[in-house]
C-alpha atoms as one frame of an Amber mdcrd trajectory, in Angstrom:
protein
   0.041  -0.004  -0.024   1.236   3.446  -0.932   1.674   5.966   2.155  -0.695
   8.051   0.370  -3.611   5.676   0.268  -2.693   4.492   3.710  -3.109   8.165
   4.968  -6.335   8.427   2.963  -7.851   5.044   4.437  -6.857   6.188   7.862
  -8.206   9.472   7.757 -11.750   7.906   6.410 -11.672   5.115   9.110 -11.260
   7.671  11.823 -14.377   9.363  10.658 -16.274   6.061  10.777 -16.082   5.564
   6.864 -15.052   2.041   6.922 -17.081  -0.265   4.204 -15.766  -0.412   0.955
 -18.948   0.813  -0.657 -18.411   4.135   1.419 -14.589   4.318   0.797 -15.683
   4.006  -3.205 -18.365   6.727  -2.745 -16.149   9.312  -1.305 -13.286   8.921
  -3.588 -15.756   9.149  -6.559 -17.264  12.354  -4.852 -13.868  13.931  -4.790
 -12.942  12.787  -8.426 -16.605  14.020  -9.846 -16.161  17.306  -7.977 -12.671
  17.928  -9.619 -14.259  16.887 -13.237 -17.048  19.215 -12.594 -14.555  22.164
 -11.985 -13.554  22.807 -15.508 -13.414  26.439 -16.576 -10.981  29.046 -14.970
 -13.812  30.761 -13.161 -14.888  27.539 -11.553 -11.189  26.849 -10.668 -11.370
  29.888  -8.261 -13.696  27.621  -6.138 -10.483  25.472  -5.252  -9.293  28.465
  -3.262 -12.209  29.147  -1.190 -13.114  26.354   1.245 -16.642  27.133   1.448
 -17.374  27.551  -1.957 -15.936  24.440  -2.690 -17.743  22.703  -0.032 -21.045
  23.983  -1.521 -19.961  23.010  -4.913 -19.307  19.520  -3.998 -22.665  19.378
  -2.314 -24.661  20.718  -5.374 -23.000  18.900  -7.890 -22.606  15.227  -6.127
 -25.052  14.645  -3.468 -27.745  14.108  -5.777 -26.118  11.039  -7.403 -23.768
   9.929  -4.314 -25.767  11.033  -1.141 -25.106  13.270   1.571 -21.423  13.880
   2.525 -20.887  12.349   5.809 -18.961  15.136   7.325 -18.333  19.014   7.593
 -16.587  21.730   5.454 -13.334  21.263   7.150 -13.351  17.136   6.973 -14.300
  17.519   3.153 -11.545  20.206   2.426  -8.792  17.554   4.093  -9.903  14.474
   2.207 -10.301  16.574  -1.074  -6.437  17.411  -0.536  -5.371  14.193   0.099
  -7.191  12.499  -2.581  -6.939  14.860  -5.402  -4.008  13.318  -7.076  -4.241
   9.481  -6.128  -4.578   6.994  -8.802  -8.335   5.942  -8.869  -7.632   2.480
 -10.023  -5.005   1.751  -7.351  -7.319   3.207  -4.577 -10.055   0.959  -5.856
  -7.646  -1.904  -5.907  -6.730  -1.262  -2.372 -10.046  -1.235  -1.017 -11.177
  -4.528  -2.757  -8.233  -6.651  -2.302  -9.098  -9.640  -0.073 -12.807  -8.912
  -0.220 -13.852 -12.332   0.397 -17.604 -11.985  -0.181 -17.669  -9.320  -2.873
 -16.004  -8.038  -5.795 -13.322 -10.556  -7.244 -10.224  -9.103  -8.421  -8.551
 -11.223 -10.845  -4.687 -11.375 -10.761  -2.511  -9.002 -13.302  -0.886 -12.130
 -14.736  -4.212 -13.476 -15.580  -4.779 -10.023 -17.783  -1.311 -10.689 -19.176
  -2.237 -14.303 -20.052  -5.008 -13.007 -22.122  -2.747 -10.915 -24.256  -1.492
 -13.831 -25.845  -4.824 -14.802 -27.234  -5.414 -10.918 -28.265  -1.995 -11.337
 -29.932  -3.185 -14.428 -31.643  -6.635 -13.199 -32.981  -5.471  -9.585 -33.534
  -8.964  -8.224 -32.795 -10.152  -4.650 -33.638 -12.957  -4.483 -31.248 -12.491
  -5.826 -27.481 -15.409  -6.251 -24.922 -14.192  -6.887 -21.299 -17.178  -7.502
 -19.205 -17.513  -6.665 -15.300 -14.404  -4.720 -15.934 -13.876  -3.712 -12.102
 -12.921  -7.599 -11.790  -9.862  -6.768 -14.018  -8.351  -3.625 -12.610  -4.992
  -5.288 -11.533  -4.116  -5.439 -15.190  -6.617  -3.391 -17.105  -4.747   0.018
 -17.413  -1.672  -1.946 -18.658  -3.779  -4.084 -21.251  -5.625  -0.967 -22.584
  -2.161   0.974 -22.720  -0.736  -1.873 -24.689  -3.324  -1.683 -27.644  -4.077
   2.103 -28.249  -5.272   1.252 -31.858  -8.172  -1.206 -30.552 -11.500  -0.083
 -29.432 -12.391  -1.164 -25.660 -15.814  -1.553 -24.436 -16.009  -2.037 -20.702
 -19.054  -3.030 -18.793 -20.019  -3.079 -15.336 -23.624  -3.766 -13.636 -22.482
  -1.540 -10.686 -23.802   2.283 -11.062 -20.614   3.385  -8.698 -18.230   0.964
 -10.764 -19.536   2.600 -13.855 -18.527   6.123 -12.637 -14.975   4.695 -11.357
 -14.251   3.196 -14.789 -15.700   6.382 -16.549 -13.390   8.667 -14.665 -10.476
   6.421 -14.670 -10.388   5.977 -18.330 -11.918   9.486 -19.354  -8.763  10.365
 -21.175  -8.634   7.491 -23.625 -10.275   7.896 -26.888 -10.544   4.341 -27.632
 -12.531   3.316 -24.412 -16.351   3.410 -23.883 -17.956   2.268 -20.413 -21.452
   0.925 -20.400 -23.557  -0.048 -17.389 -24.994  -3.464 -18.318 -25.704  -6.554
 -16.573 -24.464  -9.731 -18.227 -27.019 -11.767 -16.440 -30.216 -10.495 -18.208
 -31.048  -9.304 -21.661 -28.550  -6.903 -23.000 -29.104  -3.609 -24.393 -25.480
  -3.621 -26.352 -26.182  -4.609 -30.139 -22.705  -4.362 -31.069 -20.586  -7.446
 -32.197 -16.818  -7.833 -31.203 -13.715  -9.489 -32.178 -12.494 -10.456 -28.849
 -14.816 -10.958 -25.600 -13.324 -11.514 -22.161 -15.542 -12.527 -19.445 -15.189
 -13.569 -15.876 -18.805 -14.074 -14.741 -19.909 -14.741 -11.201 -19.675 -18.381
 -10.235 -22.834 -20.548  -9.426 -25.102 -17.612  -8.583 -28.845 -18.015  -9.121
 -30.630 -15.751 -11.707 -34.046 -14.018 -11.082 -37.004 -16.301 -11.312 -38.313
 -14.169 -14.018 -35.324 -14.550 -16.175 -36.565 -17.717 -18.336 -35.318 -17.358
 -21.708 -31.624 -18.755 -20.894 -30.861 -22.416 -21.063 -29.479 -22.340 -17.613
 -30.769 -20.464 -14.488 -27.134 -19.774 -12.985 -25.038 -16.726 -13.504 -22.077
 -18.556 -15.370 -24.278 -20.188 -17.564 -26.443 -17.304 -18.447 -23.227 -14.811
 -18.994 -21.746 -17.461 -21.376 -24.766 -18.069 -23.192 -25.340 -14.194 -23.486
 -21.894 -13.574 -24.794 -21.809 -15.907 -27.825 -24.336 -13.952 -30.262 -22.023
 -10.789 -29.537 -19.256 -12.364 -31.422 -18.233 -11.113 -34.829 -17.653 -13.617
 -37.586 -14.111 -13.981 -36.778 -14.408 -12.996 -32.991 -13.238 -15.305 -30.155
 -14.884 -15.306 -26.613 -12.339 -16.089 -23.632 -14.631 -16.885 -20.355 -13.487
 -18.045 -17.090 -15.779 -20.669 -15.878 -15.812 -23.020 -12.953 -15.128 -26.745
 -13.469 -18.503 -27.930 -13.106 -19.525 -26.080 -16.316 -17.536 -28.682 -18.300
 -19.286 -31.866 -16.500 -22.572 -30.928 -14.908 -25.549 -32.647 -16.183 -29.221
 -31.194 -16.985 -29.120 -27.460 -18.351 -25.482 -27.362 -18.414 -25.342 -30.428
 -20.569 -27.978 -28.622 -22.839 -25.700 -25.500 -23.022 -22.590 -27.488 -23.930
 -24.754 -29.107 -26.704 -25.945 -25.541 -27.719 -22.220 -24.378 -27.868 -21.057
 -27.686 -29.782 -24.062 -27.324 -32.545 -23.720 -23.523 -32.868 -19.853 -22.416
 -32.257 -16.498 -23.756 -32.459 -14.455 -24.794 -29.382 -11.003 -23.377 -29.934
  -9.316 -24.404 -26.634  -9.860 -25.323 -22.929  -7.449 -24.798 -20.259  -7.288
 -25.858 -16.482  -6.187 -22.651 -14.719  -3.575 -22.787 -12.056  -4.555 -23.833
  -8.561  -5.564 -20.753  -6.310  -5.991 -18.360  -9.125  -8.949 -16.683  -7.426
  -7.849 -17.004  -4.018  -9.182 -15.616  -1.370 -12.621 -15.021  -3.352 -12.811
 -18.784  -4.113 -10.803 -21.989  -4.145 -12.961 -23.344  -7.028 -11.195 -25.261
  -9.917 -11.496 -23.171 -12.964 -11.117 -23.598 -16.859 -10.367 -20.968 -19.375
 -12.925 -21.717 -22.270 -12.259 -20.039 -25.411 -15.163 -20.321 -28.123 -15.063
 -18.823 -31.566 -17.234 -18.742 -34.975 -14.464 -20.006 -36.948 -14.584 -23.837
 -37.772 -11.332 -25.755 -36.815 -10.437 -29.378 -37.167  -8.776 -29.568 -33.513
  -9.310 -28.484 -30.114  -6.480 -27.607 -27.809  -6.531 -28.498 -24.226  -4.342
 -28.547 -21.252  -3.027 -26.844 -18.252  -1.661 -23.446 -17.357   0.996 -23.084
 -14.645   3.075 -20.468 -13.237   6.378 -19.771 -14.648   8.534 -16.894 -13.483
   5.367 -15.380 -12.038   3.649 -15.366 -15.223   0.900 -17.722 -16.651   2.072
 -20.198 -19.210   0.705 -23.241 -21.070   2.647 -26.232 -19.279   0.676 -28.942
 -20.941  -0.820 -29.197 -24.105  -2.544 -31.727 -26.180  -4.280 -31.460 -29.799
  -7.227 -33.709 -30.349  -9.662 -33.933 -33.122 -12.786 -31.941 -33.053 -14.726
 -34.969 -33.854 -13.022 -36.846 -30.825 -13.552 -33.918 -28.414 -17.275 -33.636
 -29.100 -17.690 -37.374 -28.903 -17.042 -37.045 -25.316 -20.259 -36.742 -23.135
 -18.984 -33.844 -21.351 -15.496 -31.712 -21.440 -13.844 -33.326 -18.657 -10.438
 -32.632 -20.122  -8.705 -34.203 -17.069  -9.567 -37.351 -18.670  -8.085 -36.761
 -21.839  -4.943 -35.656 -20.077  -4.806 -38.312 -17.614  -1.794 -40.689 -17.364
  -4.476 -43.557 -17.741  -6.028 -41.775 -20.781  -5.120 -44.991 -23.007  -7.186
 -47.183 -20.382  -9.787 -44.515 -19.991 -10.320 -44.496 -24.005 -10.293 -48.199
 -23.989 -13.084 -47.970 -21.341 -15.145 -45.741 -23.507 -14.827 -47.521 -26.365
 -15.242 -51.207 -25.042 -18.525 -52.975 -25.641 -19.073 -53.229 -21.881 -22.697
 -52.189 -21.114 -22.363 -48.615 -19.402 -24.973 -46.955 -17.124 -24.849 -43.523
 -15.203 -24.985 -44.294 -11.407 -28.156 -42.240 -11.195 -29.805 -44.912 -13.381
 -29.121 -47.648 -11.078 -28.487 -46.125  -7.691 -29.712 -43.450  -5.440 -27.180
 -40.847  -4.864 -27.204 -38.310  -2.068 -25.057 -36.423   0.242 -25.023 -36.659
   3.850 -26.350 -34.497   6.581 -24.537 -31.231   7.795 -23.574 -31.411  11.277
 -21.334 -28.641  13.117 -18.767 -29.770  15.877 -20.706 -28.162  18.424 -23.774
 -30.347  17.667 -22.091 -33.575  18.489 -22.910 -34.879  21.891 -23.600 -38.382
  23.589 -26.550 -39.344  21.729 -28.203 -42.253  20.114 -27.414 -41.521  16.608
 -24.022 -42.188  15.380 -22.416 -40.103  12.554 -20.004 -41.573   9.762 -17.419
 -38.951   9.027 -14.600 -39.356   6.359 -11.932 -40.263   9.268 -14.133 -43.327
  10.017 -13.362 -44.860   6.549  -9.997 -46.551   6.806  -8.279 -48.560   4.092
 -11.356 -49.337   2.407 -13.528 -50.263   5.400 -15.606 -48.357   7.989 -14.205
 -48.128  11.460 -17.607 -48.241  13.548 -16.264 -48.021  17.044 -14.938 -44.264
  17.151 -17.889 -42.377  15.658 -19.278 -38.910  16.678 -22.949 -38.963  17.789
 -25.683 -36.390  18.077 -29.161 -36.381  19.885 -31.988 -35.861  17.332 -35.280
 -37.320  16.377 -35.116 -40.320  14.296 -37.729 -38.724  11.991 -35.442 -35.666
  11.339 -32.444 -37.994  10.150 -34.246 -40.721   8.519 -33.438 -39.738   5.016
 -29.543 -39.931   6.102 -29.533 -43.360   7.615 -27.200 -45.637   6.228 -28.491
 -49.244   5.083 -26.895 -52.565   4.253 -24.786 -52.389   0.809 -24.660 -48.828
   0.791 -21.588 -47.246  -0.768 -19.909 -44.384   1.037 -17.760 -41.944  -0.903
 -15.551 -39.047   0.707 -16.605 -35.596  -1.300 -14.225 -33.441   0.898 -10.768
 -33.513   2.055  -7.458 -34.382   0.294  -7.592 -38.139  -0.629 -10.591 -40.257
  -2.000 -12.017 -42.904   0.328 -14.825 -45.457  -0.114 -16.345 -48.127   1.679
 -19.456 -50.460   1.820 -21.614 -50.072   4.896 -22.489 -53.011   6.933 -25.672
 -52.971   9.224 -25.085 -52.360  12.700 -27.218 -52.642  15.977 -27.199 -48.532
  16.269 -28.610 -46.065  13.659 -25.766 -44.351  11.625 -26.306 -41.706   9.279
 -23.638 -40.022   6.806 -22.258 -36.483   7.674 -22.079 -34.020   4.604 -18.569
 -34.847   3.606 -19.794 -38.041   2.690 -21.670 -39.048  -0.841 -23.946 -42.146
  -0.124 -24.625 -44.398  -3.425 -27.500 -46.749  -2.840 -28.038 -49.574  -5.462
 -31.340 -50.036  -6.439 -31.150 -53.888  -7.738 -29.115 -53.833 -10.920 -25.743
 -53.467  -9.362 -24.153 -54.775  -5.927 -22.597 -52.083  -3.793 -19.536 -54.011
  -3.359 -19.000 -53.865  -7.110 -19.522 -50.263  -7.190 -16.702 -49.762  -4.539
 -14.413 -52.014  -6.573 -15.045 -49.718  -9.593 -14.683 -46.599  -7.657 -11.250
 -47.776  -6.234 -10.087 -48.947  -9.549  -7.325 -46.432 -11.730 -10.284 -45.684
 -14.069 -12.720 -45.092 -11.368 -10.389 -42.857  -9.341  -9.589 -40.988 -12.544
 -13.077 -40.299 -13.181 -13.743 -39.413  -9.512 -10.918 -36.824 -10.015 -12.362
 -35.454 -13.194 -15.409 -34.147 -11.203 -13.376 -32.447  -8.707 -14.638 -28.968
  -8.174 -11.771 -27.819  -5.853  -8.290 -27.464  -6.142  -6.131 -28.651  -3.058
  -9.068 -29.523  -1.280 -11.340 -31.995  -2.845 -14.687 -30.722  -3.348 -17.175
 -33.314  -5.320 -20.779 -32.795  -5.887 -23.088 -35.796  -5.700 -25.034 -34.466
  -8.548 -22.212 -34.746 -10.485 -21.296 -38.197  -9.311 -24.666 -39.317 -10.558
 -23.480 -38.681 -13.903 -20.649 -40.878 -13.747 -20.581 -43.991 -16.004 -19.772
 -47.232 -14.524 -19.702 -50.700 -16.436 -22.684 -53.068 -15.910 -22.011 -56.799
 -15.740 -24.262 -59.418 -15.561 -25.269 -60.094 -11.673 -23.506 -63.656 -11.686
 -20.459 -61.920 -12.781 -20.604 -59.237 -10.473 -21.123 -61.606  -7.600 -17.951
 -63.545  -8.743 -15.877 -60.344  -8.656 -16.913 -59.698  -5.252 -16.228 -63.148
  -4.156 -12.928 -63.316  -5.554 -12.091 -59.823  -4.022 -13.188 -60.625  -0.604
 -11.178 -63.910  -0.645  -8.067 -62.121  -1.991  -8.453 -59.409   0.598  -9.023
 -61.920   3.451  -5.774 -63.805   2.375  -3.729 -60.421   2.171  -4.950 -59.452
   5.815  -4.009 -62.842   7.099  -0.657 -62.574   5.370   0.134 -59.017   6.506
  -1.097 -60.100  10.157   1.062 -63.281   9.965   4.340 -61.113   9.005   3.614
 -58.546  11.542   3.538 -61.110  14.147   6.498 -62.827  13.299   8.396 -59.758
  12.986   7.304 -58.644  16.416   8.340 -61.955  18.130  11.655 -61.588  16.150
  12.304 -58.040  17.345  11.232 -59.242  21.020  13.644 -62.264  21.162  16.601
 -60.142  20.021  15.831 -57.427  22.506  15.570 -59.984  25.310  19.365 -60.589
  24.734  20.145 -57.324  26.288  18.672 -58.300  29.537
């Protein structure tokens, strides 16, 4: 933080002006006052504190509300803020805003430059431009011959962007939401979009394929592409593989546009705002025979493509979803064999009920009659029933989370994938919210599902549904879309029988070896006595 901004913020804090909204309002008030003092006659106002104060009230209070102070306080902050850089100030107050405005890292804007250079656009649209303040000015400075349109749905951000770029002849700022019908009719050669993740749209907004903000923004941007234009949009990983409305959106894109490339962005790109796993999806109107997929990493504090693979467009679109982790996986050959095999395959939702366990806070655990299965109770593919937390709750309120014989439990949070099969106990046991329950309906055995989930192919498929980065975050609605091979019941039973017999033999062998080793050590240690 520069000393000037530090002093400004401390001055506002001492006056009780502490919220980001208030801090932005007051810097806008001062910058708009300066902007409104245009000719020499008005500049005389700057030398008269009372006239300056009254001029500010007359020219800003209708739009920005009443100034929270007297004349002397205004004159003081006016002098402090007069020369401060508006973008730097806004960046400072919104950094680390975990619940509000996302500020993308500057090196992401620099990475975007590579796509601008590759497409050489004349017109560029950057939506919700306040999210890109860390690299926006440098980006616009680099391309003085290109026409930029910046949008924001916030009235105050609109004024901030307008004032910050008022001297740029190639920049136009528009107040516009990207989550509703657009007033923009222009088409652009390049669009850069970072929508809100997983927000819900207004119920009255029915014309879009999805009702979630990231899907709506993506759909909204596509018709705005010029004939040679490209859209670079940042989306959470689930957009690439979720079923339902997002599957229909992917189908809409595949049928009407061209997917140029899809990149996994580095872990933690948008921290502290979100730890969601994110992709950069590039879509254009130009037909191509291949799709570039891969990962982006950090090299010398810059975003660089670190792993890249070109696959045929037909091969890419033949995938049911866009989980490029599967295509990049070390098990890709086996996965492709699985996908192209003659084995009958079904989605889990067609052969099992899939649901997430009950959310239970640590403070709610007590000595009660209801035991709770947590991730920590799953050890080496089996459930430890002896050391479970418990709660005191009416049975009717937890009935939907109760575990039954043959249920498969799968960890959906944490750092490792764990699975096990539940065996009926003398007590009532429910699953916690960190566990997904897969309850077979009849065509498939729970133990068979568990064997598949722990196989290299099963693990690769589970990882491909991961929404988080370091901390695993898997949604049960995504697991419902997972395909598993369906074998005749007799073959499933044979697999389960053989698995159980060999596992028992393995345990017995390990136990025998451990006992023999323990006796050998003790006999050697006894020689010292």
